[in-house]
Coordinates of C-alpha atoms and ligand atoms in Angstrom, one line a residue:
M1 CA 17.3 46.7 18.4
S2 CA 16.1 44.3 21.5
K3 CA 12.1 44.8 22.7
R4 CA 10.9 46.7 25.6
P5 CA 9.9 43.9 27.8
T6 CA 6.0 43.4 28.1
L7 CA 4.2 45.2 31.1
P8 CA 3.5 41.7 33.3
A9 CA 7.8 41.3 33.0
R10 CA 8.1 44.1 34.2
V11 CA 5.9 44.7 37.5
N12 CA 7.1 40.8 38.1
T13 CA 10.5 42.1 37.9
R14 CA 10.0 45.9 40.0
L15 CA 8.3 43.3 42.3
R16 CA 10.7 40.7 42.8
N17 CA 13.3 43.7 42.9
E18 CA 11.6 45.1 46.1
I19 CA 11.3 42.5 47.9
G20 CA 13.9 41.3 46.9
R21 CA 15.6 44.5 48.7
L22 CA 13.1 44.9 52.0
L23 CA 12.9 41.3 52.9
F24 CA 17.0 41.7 53.0
A25 CA 17.2 44.7 54.5
L26 CA 14.9 43.0 57.7
A27 CA 16.9 39.7 57.3
I28 CA 20.3 42.6 58.2
G29 CA 17.7 44.6 60.5
L30 CA 15.7 41.1 62.6
A31 CA 19.2 39.9 62.8
K32 CA 20.4 43.4 64.6
T33 CA 23.9 42.6 62.4
S34 CA 26.1 43.5 59.9
S35 CA 26.8 39.8 58.7
L36 CA 24.5 36.9 56.6
S37 CA 24.9 33.3 56.9
F38 CA 26.4 32.0 53.6
S39 CA 23.1 30.3 52.9
Q40 CA 20.8 32.5 54.0
M41 CA 22.5 35.1 51.2
R42 CA 22.2 32.9 48.9
L43 CA 18.6 31.6 49.6
L44 CA 17.9 36.1 49.4
A45 CA 19.9 36.5 46.7
R46 CA 17.1 34.6 44.4
I47 CA 14.6 36.6 45.1
P48 CA 15.7 40.3 43.0
S49 CA 14.8 39.8 38.8
S50 CA 19.3 39.7 39.0
Y51 CA 21.7 37.6 41.2
D52 CA 23.2 40.5 40.8
A53 CA 21.2 42.4 42.7
F54 CA 22.4 42.1 46.3
S55 CA 25.7 43.0 46.0
R56 CA 24.5 47.0 43.9
W57 CA 22.9 47.2 47.0
Q58 CA 25.2 46.1 49.4
L59 CA 27.9 48.7 47.5
G60 CA 25.1 51.1 48.0
R61 CA 25.1 50.8 52.0
T62 CA 28.7 50.7 52.2
K63 CA 29.9 53.0 54.6
R64 CA 32.6 55.9 54.1
V65 CA 34.0 55.8 57.3
E66 CA 38.7 56.8 58.2
P67 CA 41.1 54.4 57.9
A68 CA 41.3 53.5 62.0
M69 CA 45.0 51.8 60.8
A70 CA 47.8 53.4 63.9
V71 CA 50.0 53.9 60.7
E72 CA 49.3 57.6 58.7
G73 CA 50.9 56.4 55.8
V74 CA 49.0 53.2 56.0
R75 CA 46.5 55.2 55.8
N76 CA 47.1 57.7 53.7
V77 CA 47.4 54.5 50.8
V78 CA 44.1 53.5 52.3
L79 CA 42.6 56.7 51.3
Q80 CA 44.4 57.8 48.4
A81 CA 43.3 54.6 46.5
E82 CA 38.6 55.3 48.3
A83 CA 37.3 56.1 44.6
D84 CA 39.5 52.9 43.0
R85 CA 36.5 50.6 42.2
F86 CA 39.0 47.4 42.2
A87 CA 40.6 48.4 45.4
L88 CA 38.4 47.1 49.3
G89 CA 37.5 51.1 49.7
T90 CA 37.7 51.9 53.4
E91 CA 34.7 49.8 55.5
A92 CA 36.5 46.4 54.5
P93 CA 40.2 47.6 55.1
N94 CA 39.1 48.8 58.7
F95 CA 37.3 45.2 59.3
L96 CA 40.3 42.7 58.8
D97 CA 43.0 45.3 60.5
G98 CA 40.6 44.7 63.2
R99 CA 40.2 40.6 62.1
V100 CA 43.9 39.8 61.5
R101 CA 44.6 41.4 65.1
Q102 CA 41.5 38.9 66.2
L103 CA 42.9 36.3 64.5
R104 CA 46.8 36.5 65.1
P105 CA 47.5 34.4 61.8
S106 CA 52.0 33.7 61.9
A107 CA 51.1 34.2 57.5
I108 CA 49.0 35.8 54.9
L109 CA 48.7 34.5 51.6
E110 CA 46.7 37.1 49.6
F111 CA 45.7 36.0 45.9
G112 CA 45.4 40.3 44.3
G113 CA 47.1 42.8 45.8
G114 CA 47.0 46.2 46.8
V115 CA 45.6 48.3 49.3
S116 CA 45.1 45.0 50.5
T117 CA 48.4 44.6 51.0
V118 CA 49.3 46.4 52.6
V119 CA 46.8 46.9 55.4
L120 CA 47.7 43.6 56.1
A121 CA 51.6 44.3 56.0
A122 CA 50.8 46.9 58.3
C123 CA 48.8 44.4 61.2
M124 CA 51.9 42.1 60.6
S125 CA 54.2 44.2 61.7
D126 CA 52.5 45.2 64.9
I127 CA 51.2 41.5 65.6
H128 CA 54.8 39.9 64.2
G129 CA 57.4 42.9 64.3
S130 CA 59.2 43.6 61.0
D131 CA 62.1 41.3 60.9
S132 CA 60.8 39.4 57.7
P133 CA 57.5 39.3 55.4
R134 CA 54.7 37.7 56.8
V135 CA 52.4 38.1 53.8
F136 CA 53.0 36.9 50.7
S137 CA 50.5 38.4 47.7
V138 CA 50.3 37.1 43.9
D139 CA 48.6 39.2 41.3
E140 CA 48.3 38.3 37.5
S141 CA 49.2 41.9 36.9
E142 CA 53.3 43.5 36.2
G143 CA 52.0 46.7 36.9
Y144 CA 50.1 46.5 39.6
L145 CA 53.3 44.6 41.6
H146 CA 55.0 48.0 40.8
E147 CA 51.6 49.7 41.7
T148 CA 51.1 47.8 45.7
R149 CA 56.0 48.2 46.0
R150 CA 55.3 51.4 45.7
M151 CA 51.8 51.4 48.3
L152 CA 55.1 48.7 50.6
D153 CA 57.5 50.9 50.0
D154 CA 55.5 54.6 50.7
A155 CA 54.7 53.3 54.6
G156 CA 58.2 51.8 55.1
L157 CA 56.9 48.3 54.6
A158 CA 58.6 46.6 52.1
G159 CA 60.4 44.6 53.9
C160 CA 56.9 43.2 55.4
A161 CA 55.5 41.7 52.7
R162 CA 56.7 39.4 49.3
L163 CA 55.2 39.8 46.2
A164 CA 55.0 36.9 42.9
H165 CA 53.8 37.5 39.5
R166 CA 51.6 34.1 38.5
E167 CA 49.7 35.0 35.1
V168 CA 46.7 33.4 34.3
R169 CA 45.9 29.5 32.7
E170 CA 43.2 27.0 32.1
Q171 CA 43.3 24.4 34.7
T172 CA 40.8 21.8 36.3
F173 CA 40.3 22.4 40.1
W174 CA 36.9 19.5 41.3
G175 CA 36.4 18.9 38.2
R176 CA 35.8 22.3 36.8
R177 CA 37.9 23.7 33.8
T178 CA 38.7 27.9 33.9
P179 CA 41.3 30.1 34.1
C180 CA 43.5 30.9 38.0
Y181 CA 47.4 31.6 38.7
D182 CA 50.0 29.4 37.2
L183 CA 50.7 28.0 40.9
D184 CA 52.3 24.5 41.1
D185 CA 53.4 22.7 44.3
A186 CA 56.8 23.9 44.0
F187 CA 56.0 27.4 43.2
L188 CA 54.7 28.1 46.2
R189 CA 56.9 26.0 48.6
A190 CA 59.8 28.2 48.1
F191 CA 57.7 31.8 47.8
L192 CA 56.3 31.0 51.4
E193 CA 58.7 31.0 53.1
T194 CA 56.0 30.1 56.3
V195 CA 53.2 28.2 57.4
P196 CA 49.7 30.9 56.1
E197 CA 47.0 30.6 58.5
L198 CA 44.8 33.2 57.5
L199 CA 44.2 33.5 52.8
L200 CA 42.8 37.1 51.1
V201 CA 41.9 35.8 47.7
D202 CA 41.1 39.0 46.4
G203 CA 41.8 38.1 42.6
P204 CA 42.4 36.7 39.5
S205 CA 39.9 39.5 38.0
G206 CA 37.8 38.1 35.0
G207 CA 34.8 37.2 36.5
G208 CA 33.4 33.6 36.0
M209 CA 35.3 31.0 38.1
V210 CA 38.2 32.2 38.0
R211 CA 38.7 32.9 41.7
L212 CA 37.3 28.7 41.6
G213 CA 41.6 27.6 41.9
T214 CA 42.8 30.1 44.3
L215 CA 41.4 27.5 48.0
A216 CA 42.0 24.5 45.7
L217 CA 45.9 25.7 44.9
A218 CA 46.7 27.2 48.7
L219 CA 45.3 23.6 50.2
G220 CA 48.9 21.8 50.6
H221 CA 50.6 24.6 51.7
V222 CA 48.3 26.3 54.7
G223 CA 48.2 25.5 58.8
L224 CA 45.0 24.4 60.0
P225 CA 42.3 25.5 60.5
C226 CA 43.3 28.4 57.7
T227 CA 40.5 31.2 58.0
F228 CA 39.7 32.7 54.9
F229 CA 38.3 35.9 53.0
L230 CA 36.2 36.4 49.6
D231 CA 35.9 39.6 48.9
D232 CA 33.2 40.9 46.9
A233 CA 30.7 37.7 48.0
L234 CA 27.4 38.8 46.6
R235 CA 28.1 39.0 43.1
E236 CA 27.1 36.8 41.1
D237 CA 30.2 34.9 40.2
E238 CA 31.2 34.7 43.7
I239 CA 27.9 33.0 45.2
N240 CA 28.8 30.8 42.2
V241 CA 32.7 30.8 43.5
A242 CA 32.0 29.7 46.7
S243 CA 28.6 27.4 46.4
L244 CA 31.6 24.7 44.7
W245 CA 33.4 25.2 47.8
Q246 CA 31.1 24.8 50.0
E247 CA 31.0 20.5 48.9
V248 CA 34.7 20.7 49.3
P249 CA 35.2 18.7 52.3
E250 CA 37.7 20.9 53.5
V251 CA 35.8 23.5 53.3
E252 CA 33.3 25.6 56.3
L253 CA 31.8 28.6 54.5
R254 CA 31.1 30.9 57.7
T255 CA 29.2 34.2 58.0
V256 CA 29.2 36.9 55.1
H257 CA 29.8 40.0 56.6
L258 CA 28.2 43.0 54.9
V259 CA 31.1 45.6 54.7
G260 CA 32.7 46.8 51.3
H261 CA 32.3 44.9 48.5
G262 CA 30.9 41.7 50.9
L263 CA 33.4 39.8 52.3
L264 CA 32.9 35.8 53.4
E265 CA 34.5 34.8 55.7
G266 CA 35.0 30.1 55.9
R267 CA 37.5 27.6 57.1
I268 CA 40.0 25.2 55.3
V269 CA 39.9 21.9 57.5
G270 CA 41.6 19.7 56.1
Ligands
SAM1 C1 40.0 43.2 42.6 S1 40.9 43.8 42.3 C2 42.8 43.5 44.2 C3 42.2 44.9 44.7 C4 43.5 44.7 45.8 N1 43.3 43.6 47.0 C5 43.3 46.0 47.0 O1 43.1 45.8 48.0 O2 43.7 47.0 46.1 C6 42.4 42.7 41.3 C7 42.8 42.2 40.8 O3 42.8 43.7 39.7 C8 44.1 44.5 39.4 N2 43.8 45.4 39.3 C9 43.8 46.3 40.8 N3 43.7 47.5 40.4 C10 43.6 47.5 39.4 C11 43.1 49.1 39.1 N4 42.7 50.4 39.4 N5 42.9 49.2 37.3 C12 43.3 47.6 36.3 N6 43.4 47.0 37.2 C13 43.5 46.3 38.2 C14 44.6 43.6 39.5 O4 45.6 42.8 38.9 C15 44.6 42.3 41.1 O5 45.0 42.2 42.1

């Protein structure tokens, strides 16, 4: 049987969490913004008793909004997956839709597909037309790829995205051993019809450092500068992944957008 923490330990935990929550609210309130720099966020995340507290608080303040996409079929896909904890919810798809329309990338590479694939495909088809795929999405689950294909079909966007199944296997990235998608240069050259200028990292699933290798695998296959987004950016694992990315000379971390599960925005610059 696990021992109950002592009273001083419980008071300490409570105090840290209260102070952490207050500072989180203050940082957002003072900046009058819904984003923080990665360094601010990492510093604040150290205050509560658990590194994951920020992620939980963010989930608690996530707003349920109406999907803003013009196409009804796309809005329906977002709404149908609203309760799925793996999907992006409603706030983040709206945010990504807006940001992609500002950035106007020529193509998008996505790690971990689903509702996001449909939202991105609709956006890209609006910007560039639907003659060729502009969203290239990699997933480790055959079953989930099938589901993504169905959602694309339902929204009339089957021709706007190309999907690939890749297993996850142990590899070394920047000196760290961790699982990630089994993608080599030859595969990516054949898979990508054009050069992506935007990356969405929402997979693989599994926790730990599994998302670390995504940027390493994409380096050399993207147009520069290439904006990237990392979902679940307030979770302990993703904070650790992003902290390692911060040390990579080709990577710049910019902002953590406090929408949905938290989206880190950065750029690959070299
Ligand atoms: C965070 S999810 C990706 C979500 C995706 N970007 C979206 O917007 O729907 C990461 C991975 O978990 C798997 N996955 C997604 N939904 C799932 C579900 N409902 N149950 C089990 N696995 C799921 C898929 O393999 C997916 O690539």
